[in-house]
Amino acid sequence: MTSTPIDLDAHRSRTRSATAAWDLLAADLDGTLHLPGDQDWPAATLAWNVSVTQHPAAVVTAATVADVVKTVRFAADCGVRVTAQPGGHGANRALDDTLLIRTAALDDIWIDSTARTARVGAGVKWGALQSALDGTGLTGLVGSNPDVSVVGFCLGGGLSWFTRPYGPGSGSLSAVELVDAGGTHRWISDDTSPELMWALRGGGGEFGIVTAVEIDLFPAPEITGGRVAFPATDAAAVLRAVAALTATAPAELSVWASIMHFPPIPELPDEIRGQSFCFVDAILLGSEDELTNHLASIRATGTVLRDTTRPLLPGDVGTICEEPTDPSPGVHSSMMLTALDDDLVDLVVERAGTAGSLPLSQIQFRHLGGPSRTGRAGAFDLRPRGAEYAVMTLTVAPAPDLLAAGAEAMSTLFDELAPWSAGPTVPTLLGPSESLDRAFDAPVLDSLRRLKESVDPSHVIRGNYPVHGR
Ligand SMILES: Cc1cc2nc3c(=O)[nH]c(=O)nc-3n(C[C@H](O)[C@H](O)[C@H](O)COP(=O)(O)OP(=O)(O)OC[C@H]3O[C@@H](n4cnc5c(N)ncnc54)[C@H](O)[C@@H]3O)c2cc1C
């Protein structure tokens, strides 16, 4: 292992051949070291959010846990920052002068249905874990997209379909296996390192490169769910009906509602191209008949264009919102709300109810409600927050000027929604240009910063939302 600082500029510009230090690392790995100029460099650096261009110093595609250990030690010795991404759903920066570890190959899944726990490698996606749970009567705290990694989701809070009955994803973390900033592979739990465990539950990827996590699983013997689609012209009435239902919904029922505008582009099918919809997405830990009863008042409110509600396996849950699993360009933001009342509905429908009224592709409300304040305590915790709903906005567009217009529209809309603000949002739902002070109150952020100084004083490890700001 070398202790000579790497001349990253010389390396990046390829004015001379790769340094001996990089060669040493490459020779030591079971996986692959990718350097700028390599044929596979574009694929190695690609973020899922393709509107974020990443140009790290180098990329290590780790094949083994030993690769992660060697790479972190190399980074610490050479004074290079190191970060991890399985796929880049949360990518938000160029990663200049940073060594990027791809963890996708660490994809082992062990399920103990008696203990109701799963141990998953750092590359495991929610879709794979949920499918592995089919037939067990158990579920993990999966979110809307099956392509997101379990580790990235749980480290950043994670709003799940099952947050109402069982809490956020971070609250399901029972133990974490990581490589710390000194390059030591460690098993972290509430027994061994309670403070660090608290930080890992929502504080993000700042405290070590995670190689695996152990999470709690939850009872889900019967799951019913799906999407009911209305024309966007029904949005005001449908959102009011959703507000009425969620005011009394049992913990087992989660209802999300969105207004969505599809652009008039040839790549989209006829049924949705250039059209706008109001979607009600729902999941119930219960039977199809029960869900039908719950949704009757909403279905009666407008013209039902399509209805996909049906009995689901755990592996189907990530399909409800029909989100893309292929890389896409976009900007998003989020906010927590105290209520979804008539004034808010009117404001949102006026601002975002018609395609082109704002350059937003989607605005989505997720009901949280009282029961969601459960799970293991951590840096992200819904308990002290007054959040009854989360609102998320998204602009999907291929051009930077359209994305900038979308980001500005979100900011303006959120300013108008300030009277309904329930305080900090979820770290996993921060937008690309935002920072952790939008997700944590000052005392929590201070605690995270103090812990970072004690476990990684040289700031070797870097998450996508650093505790010390951008
Ligand atoms: C289409 C889509 C749908 C989404 N739906 C939801 C949702 O329903 N609920 C929700 O809460 N969020 C949702 N998100 C946000 C998503 O949960 C976050 O972006 C999350 O951080 C993605 O994790 P990832 O590992 O897949 O992404 P990556 O970009 O690969 O990783 C994100 C960050 O997690 C940390 N990290 C990941 N792996 C490691 C590791 N091994 N060691 C240390 N740090 C690590 C790093 O800081 C990394 O930068 C969604 C995102 C997208 C794009």
XYZ file of C-alpha atoms and ligand atoms in Angstrom:
523
model
C 0.000 0.000 0.000
C 1.434 3.365 -0.980
C 1.329 6.471 1.170
C 2.241 8.769 -1.722
C -0.561 11.236 -2.547
C -1.975 10.584 -5.992
C -1.625 13.336 -8.578
C -5.309 13.186 -9.544
C -5.103 15.983 -12.112
C -2.257 14.324 -13.928
C -4.152 11.099 -13.831
C -7.446 12.526 -15.048
C -5.918 14.335 -17.993
C -3.881 11.242 -18.835
C -0.816 13.386 -19.476
C 1.153 10.435 -18.170
C 0.380 6.802 -17.689
C -1.589 5.605 -14.682
C 0.334 6.054 -11.464
C 1.924 3.147 -9.729
C -0.564 3.646 -6.919
C -3.573 2.921 -9.143
C -1.779 -0.050 -10.655
C -1.160 -1.448 -7.190
C -4.816 -1.109 -6.277
C -5.994 -2.672 -9.545
C -3.690 -5.652 -9.057
C -4.961 -6.167 -5.512
C -8.686 -6.309 -6.356
C -10.965 -9.272 -7.087
C -13.147 -6.762 -8.945
C -12.240 -4.055 -11.427
C -10.676 -0.612 -11.256
C -12.025 1.767 -13.905
C -10.082 4.906 -14.786
C -10.955 7.934 -16.913
C -10.459 7.134 -20.556
C -11.194 3.414 -20.142
C -13.660 2.087 -22.696
C -16.193 1.253 -19.971
C -15.759 4.578 -18.141
C -19.159 6.021 -19.218
C -20.999 2.920 -17.943
C -18.916 2.760 -14.751
C -19.704 6.373 -13.833
C -23.355 6.489 -14.995
C -25.847 7.625 -12.355
C -29.437 6.336 -12.418
C -30.437 9.978 -12.490
C -28.728 10.628 -15.818
C -29.072 14.391 -15.470
C -26.242 14.168 -12.889
C -22.891 13.753 -14.651
C -20.348 12.048 -12.443
C -16.590 12.256 -13.026
C -14.942 10.615 -10.021
C -11.190 10.046 -9.764
C -11.737 6.323 -10.322
C -14.398 3.660 -9.899
C -13.963 0.311 -8.156
C -16.514 -2.331 -9.095
C -16.200 -4.384 -5.924
C -16.536 -8.151 -6.319
C -15.987 -8.947 -2.651
C -16.076 -7.381 0.786
C -12.257 -7.573 0.709
C -12.336 -5.194 -2.279
C -14.226 -2.650 -0.200
C -11.696 -2.982 2.647
C -8.742 -2.564 0.255
C -10.329 0.409 -1.486
C -11.125 2.277 1.727
C -7.588 1.650 3.045
C -6.170 2.851 -0.274
C -8.299 6.015 -0.148
C -7.331 6.730 3.479
C -3.636 6.232 2.696
C -3.732 8.372 -0.430
C -5.892 11.206 0.885
C -8.718 10.526 -1.568
C -12.386 10.610 -0.529
C -14.367 7.439 -1.002
C -18.091 6.970 -1.542
C -20.430 4.075 -2.382
C -23.231 3.736 -4.891
C -24.961 0.546 -5.909
C -26.826 2.255 -8.749
C -26.922 6.030 -8.331
C -30.626 6.670 -7.628
C -29.543 9.286 -5.123
C -26.658 10.695 -7.170
C -26.402 14.450 -6.821
C -22.851 15.611 -7.495
C -19.908 15.259 -9.857
C -17.828 13.290 -7.273
C -14.660 15.201 -8.197
C -11.574 13.771 -6.498
C -13.623 10.921 -5.070
C -13.130 7.205 -5.433
C -16.499 5.621 -6.195
C -17.173 2.056 -5.044
C -19.900 0.211 -6.919
C -21.431 -2.339 -4.571
C -23.958 -3.959 -6.941
C -22.159 -7.336 -6.897
C -22.591 -7.682 -3.115
C -26.023 -9.156 -3.714
C -26.422 -11.967 -1.163
C -29.762 -12.299 0.617
C -30.319 -14.399 3.760
C -33.822 -14.589 5.211
C -34.680 -15.891 8.676
C -38.466 -15.982 8.632
C -38.668 -17.287 12.199
C -36.633 -14.397 13.587
C -38.278 -12.062 11.015
C -34.960 -10.690 9.844
C -33.087 -10.416 6.561
C -29.394 -9.866 6.042
C -28.731 -8.319 2.646
C -25.560 -7.308 0.842
C -24.913 -3.683 -0.111
C -25.932 -4.276 -3.727
C -29.353 -5.815 -3.065
C -32.275 -3.966 -4.608
C -35.684 -3.864 -2.956
C -37.262 -5.768 -5.853
C -34.919 -8.726 -5.309
C -35.468 -8.830 -1.542
C -39.239 -8.506 -1.847
C -39.413 -11.301 -4.438
C -37.354 -13.493 -2.126
C -40.033 -12.879 0.539
C -42.892 -14.175 -1.655
C -44.661 -16.939 0.248
C -43.160 -16.100 3.652
C -46.030 -13.870 4.839
C -43.441 -11.177 5.578
C -42.394 -7.905 3.977
C -39.569 -5.428 4.187
C -40.210 -1.679 4.331
C -40.051 -1.265 0.553
C -40.686 2.100 -1.133
C -42.206 2.910 -4.490
C -39.376 1.640 -6.700
C -37.981 -1.915 -6.845
C -34.658 -0.733 -8.314
C -33.590 1.318 -5.258
C -31.091 -0.444 -2.964
C -32.088 -1.588 0.520
C -28.911 -0.069 1.996
C -29.177 3.387 0.352
C -32.883 3.555 1.274
C -32.479 2.576 4.932
C -29.376 4.734 5.509
C -31.361 7.780 4.375
C -34.658 7.306 6.219
C -36.778 5.619 3.568
C -40.521 6.273 3.253
C -42.073 2.899 2.596
C -45.452 1.624 1.521
C -45.503 0.137 5.034
C -44.308 3.185 6.969
C -47.806 3.742 8.387
C -47.979 0.417 10.217
C -44.259 -0.202 10.754
C -42.244 3.073 10.529
C -39.563 4.278 8.102
C -36.917 2.057 6.495
C -34.168 3.383 8.770
C -36.123 2.195 11.819
C -35.907 -1.383 10.536
C -32.081 -1.452 10.593
C -31.026 -3.804 13.380
C -27.322 -4.089 12.507
C -24.866 -2.844 9.899
C -21.678 -4.414 8.600
C -19.322 -1.677 7.374
C -15.769 -0.734 6.587
C -14.898 2.246 8.764
C -12.749 5.211 7.757
C -9.652 3.413 9.015
C -10.343 0.429 6.774
C -11.558 -1.961 9.496
C -14.484 -4.244 8.686
C -16.916 -4.019 11.609
C -20.285 -5.322 12.761
C -22.284 -2.426 14.226
C -25.338 -2.917 16.421
C -27.090 -1.176 19.291
C -25.074 -3.412 21.639
C -21.644 -2.627 20.159
C -21.999 1.047 19.066
C -25.361 2.592 19.947
C -24.391 6.131 18.844
C -23.122 4.996 15.456
C -26.189 2.816 14.987
C -28.396 5.840 15.740
C -26.540 7.844 13.067
C -26.764 5.072 10.477
C -30.562 5.097 10.854
C -31.083 8.060 8.535
C -27.767 9.942 8.677
C -26.724 8.516 5.309
C -23.504 7.096 3.919
C -21.137 9.334 5.900
C -20.034 6.897 8.583
C -18.549 3.947 6.705
C -18.846 1.975 3.499
C -21.581 -0.533 4.241
C -21.098 -4.079 3.010
C -24.339 -5.570 4.404
C -27.247 -4.750 6.689
C -29.569 -6.744 8.889
C -33.146 -5.498 8.830
C -36.406 -6.387 10.544
C -39.169 -7.984 8.478
C -42.850 -7.442 9.215
C -46.070 -9.488 9.066
C -47.887 -9.206 5.725
C -49.916 -12.415 5.313
C -52.307 -10.704 2.903
C -51.465 -7.685 0.723
C -53.870 -5.963 -1.670
C -53.047 -2.878 -3.667
C -52.782 -1.062 -6.959
C -53.543 2.115 -8.849
C -56.872 3.758 -9.684
C -56.490 6.302 -12.510
C -58.737 9.332 -13.078
C -58.445 12.192 -15.567
C -56.544 15.155 -14.068
C -59.718 17.214 -14.389
C -61.099 15.145 -11.478
C -58.081 15.990 -9.290
C -59.759 18.460 -6.916
C -62.612 16.078 -6.070
C -60.367 13.013 -5.878
C -57.804 14.709 -3.604
C -60.616 15.839 -1.290
C -61.921 12.258 -1.146
C -58.399 11.033 -0.379
C -58.120 13.594 2.433
C -61.444 12.385 3.884
C -60.453 8.697 3.702
C -56.984 9.232 5.168
C -58.407 11.204 8.094
C -59.781 7.935 9.498
C -57.690 5.280 7.706
C -56.498 2.341 9.826
C -52.732 1.792 10.071
C -52.945 -1.159 7.668
C -54.109 1.137 4.841
C -51.741 3.472 2.990
C -53.065 5.814 0.303
C -50.936 8.001 -1.942
C -52.351 10.373 -4.578
C -50.710 12.235 -7.418
C -51.305 14.489 -10.388
C -49.128 13.446 -13.307
C -48.490 14.997 -16.727
C -46.971 12.865 -19.477
C -45.132 14.783 -22.216
C -46.282 14.557 -25.873
C -43.277 12.494 -26.962
C -43.396 9.586 -29.438
C -41.662 7.164 -27.027
C -44.825 6.998 -24.859
C -47.819 4.760 -25.627
C -50.988 6.372 -27.104
C -52.974 5.910 -23.863
C -50.774 8.295 -21.891
C -48.871 10.429 -24.429
C -49.497 14.138 -23.778
C -52.169 13.355 -21.163
C -52.649 14.275 -17.525
C -54.022 12.046 -14.781
C -54.875 11.942 -11.121
C -53.693 8.630 -9.664
C -54.742 7.094 -6.367
C -52.288 4.390 -5.287
C -53.182 2.248 -2.314
C -51.997 -0.731 -0.347
C -53.776 -2.639 2.390
C -52.520 -5.338 4.700
C -55.824 -7.090 4.192
C -58.232 -8.548 1.663
C -59.394 -7.311 -1.743
C -62.949 -6.839 -0.422
C -61.711 -4.670 2.406
C -59.677 -2.486 0.041
C -62.669 -2.202 -2.303
C -64.743 -0.904 0.617
C -62.067 1.581 1.659
C -61.708 2.990 -1.861
C -65.440 3.122 -2.711
C -65.815 6.796 -1.796
C -62.821 7.709 -3.954
C -63.928 5.634 -6.953
C -67.360 7.303 -6.768
C -65.780 10.739 -6.995
C -64.580 10.730 -10.590
C -64.283 8.809 -13.837
C -62.232 5.665 -13.263
C -60.064 5.171 -16.361
C -58.088 2.201 -15.096
C -57.914 0.132 -11.921
C -55.047 -2.258 -11.147
C -55.952 -3.081 -7.543
C -55.532 -6.795 -6.875
C -54.011 -9.258 -4.384
C -50.247 -8.760 -4.375
C -47.184 -10.768 -3.480
C -44.449 -8.906 -1.583
C -42.472 -8.889 -4.860
C -45.287 -6.978 -6.629
C -45.392 -4.027 -4.223
C -42.740 -2.030 -6.097
C -44.844 -2.124 -9.271
C -47.886 -0.215 -7.921
C -46.686 3.252 -8.953
C -45.499 2.057 -12.397
C -42.235 3.947 -11.985
C -39.364 3.544 -14.438
C -36.566 1.175 -13.460
C -34.262 2.343 -16.256
C -32.059 5.407 -15.731
C -33.986 8.669 -16.222
C -33.208 12.414 -16.131
C -34.983 14.419 -13.458
C -35.078 16.765 -10.500
C -37.227 16.244 -7.449
C -37.932 17.722 -4.060
C -40.121 16.983 -1.070
C -41.740 18.463 1.980
C -43.646 17.230 5.027
C -47.166 18.535 5.565
C -49.360 18.911 8.619
C -52.601 18.454 6.640
C -54.177 17.913 3.236
C -57.052 20.367 3.590
C -59.328 22.073 1.057
C -57.181 25.203 0.791
C -54.081 23.160 0.055
C -55.910 21.028 -2.517
C -57.235 24.149 -4.263
C -53.777 25.715 -4.344
C -52.094 22.605 -5.716
C -54.765 21.974 -8.356
C -54.563 25.588 -9.485
C -50.745 25.516 -9.709
C -50.101 21.977 -10.932
C -53.430 20.551 -12.106
C -52.938 21.360 -15.775
C -50.020 20.368 -17.982
C -47.908 23.426 -18.624
C -49.295 25.429 -15.702
C -46.017 24.591 -13.963
C -43.175 22.620 -15.542
C -43.787 19.737 -13.112
C -44.294 16.164 -14.257
C -45.695 14.897 -10.972
C -46.864 16.022 -7.579
C -47.539 13.192 -5.139
C -49.024 13.122 -1.648
C -48.232 10.219 0.677
C -50.295 9.704 3.791
C -48.216 9.073 6.890
C -50.484 9.681 9.855
C -50.123 8.755 13.497
C -49.201 5.080 13.434
C -46.091 5.747 11.300
C -44.280 6.968 14.406
C -42.803 3.591 15.217
C -39.649 1.517 14.586
C -36.155 1.679 16.110
C -35.076 5.213 17.056
C -32.491 6.888 14.856
C -31.304 10.160 13.372
C -34.334 10.030 11.078
C -37.390 9.474 13.185
C -41.006 10.389 12.515
C -41.894 10.354 16.231
C -40.968 13.941 17.094
C -42.310 15.271 13.783
C -45.850 16.461 13.155
C -45.945 15.124 9.620
C -49.319 13.784 8.495
C -48.410 13.699 4.769
C -45.320 13.947 2.590
C -45.499 15.775 -0.720
C -43.060 15.031 -3.512
C -42.566 16.884 -6.770
C -40.753 15.634 -9.821
C -39.773 17.062 -13.193
C -38.579 14.566 -15.773
C -36.994 16.302 -18.750
C -34.101 15.649 -21.111
C -32.690 19.200 -21.168
C -30.893 21.165 -18.383
C -32.978 24.335 -18.968
C -36.240 22.381 -18.513
C -34.888 20.757 -15.353
C -33.849 24.177 -14.028
C -37.351 25.495 -14.731
C -38.803 22.479 -12.908
C -36.536 23.046 -9.886
C -37.582 26.693 -9.745
C -41.259 25.761 -9.993
C -40.872 23.304 -7.087
C -39.189 25.919 -4.964
C -41.931 28.479 -5.692
C -44.675 25.949 -4.960
C -43.018 24.865 -1.701
C -42.778 28.511 -0.629
C -46.546 28.729 -1.087
C -47.025 25.487 0.865
C -44.995 26.843 3.820
C -48.100 27.376 6.017
C -48.634 23.587 5.929
C -44.976 22.692 6.553
C -44.391 19.997 9.185
C -40.645 20.702 9.358
C -37.679 18.726 8.007
C -38.154 16.203 5.213
C -36.785 12.671 4.658
C -33.104 12.543 3.572
C -33.864 9.971 0.847
C -36.283 12.438 -0.742
C -33.967 15.458 -0.788
C -33.442 16.975 -4.225
C -30.078 16.954 -6.001
C -29.132 20.510 -4.979
C -30.420 20.303 -1.399
C -28.535 19.552 1.803
C -29.143 17.801 5.111
C -30.279 20.976 6.882
C -33.595 20.471 5.026
C -33.873 17.013 6.586
C -32.733 17.479 10.177
C -33.239 20.023 12.928
C -30.038 21.702 14.152
C -29.547 19.517 17.286
C -29.758 16.284 15.259
C -27.404 17.652 12.606
C -24.970 18.762 15.321
C -24.982 15.259 16.811
C -24.324 13.747 13.383
C -21.440 16.202 12.837
C -19.866 15.408 16.219
C -20.063 11.701 15.517
C -18.545 12.186 12.059
C -15.596 14.021 13.629
C -15.049 11.183 16.061
C -15.284 8.284 13.574
C -13.879 9.949 10.449
C -11.911 13.080 11.387
C -10.139 13.200 7.992
C -13.485 12.952 6.118
C -12.383 9.946 4.097
C -15.938 8.634 3.696
C -18.414 10.742 1.764
C -22.179 10.295 1.500
C -24.319 11.972 -1.137
C -25.548 14.418 1.534
C -22.496 15.183 3.716
C -23.263 16.124 7.316
C -20.945 19.132 6.980
C -22.781 20.475 3.912
C -21.918 20.327 0.262
C -37.582 6.292 -8.998
C -37.230 6.511 -7.551
C -38.140 6.178 -6.567
C -37.866 6.403 -5.220
N -38.787 6.080 -4.264
C -38.510 6.333 -2.959
C -39.449 6.021 -1.928
O -40.529 5.486 -2.170
N -39.136 6.350 -0.661
C -37.938 6.918 -0.329
O -37.703 7.189 0.843
N -37.016 7.180 -1.276
C -37.288 6.923 -2.568
N -36.368 7.220 -3.524
C -35.095 7.824 -3.118
C -34.071 6.741 -2.794
O -34.512 6.003 -1.674
C -32.730 7.415 -2.444
O -32.259 8.118 -3.560
C -31.713 6.376 -1.970
O -30.636 7.038 -1.372
C -31.245 5.555 -3.130
O -30.362 4.580 -2.690
P -29.520 3.748 -3.774
O -28.502 3.016 -2.995
O -30.442 3.015 -4.649
O -28.868 4.915 -4.635
P -27.352 5.385 -4.750
O -27.379 6.695 -5.426
O -26.536 4.323 -5.369
O -26.909 5.626 -3.246
C -27.436 6.739 -2.556
C -26.559 7.061 -1.388
O -26.725 6.092 -0.369
C -25.493 5.912 0.322
N -25.076 4.524 0.122
C -25.575 3.629 -0.745
N -24.923 2.451 -0.582
C -24.003 2.637 0.388
C -23.030 1.811 1.004
N -22.864 0.536 0.648
N -22.250 2.336 1.974
C -22.390 3.624 2.367
N -23.302 4.455 1.802
C -24.093 3.963 0.836
C -24.483 6.843 -0.308
O -24.452 8.065 0.422
C -25.061 7.055 -1.685
O -24.648 8.262 -2.283
C -36.624 6.979 -4.859
C -35.688 7.303 -5.849
C -35.974 7.073 -7.180
C -34.957 7.440 -8.224
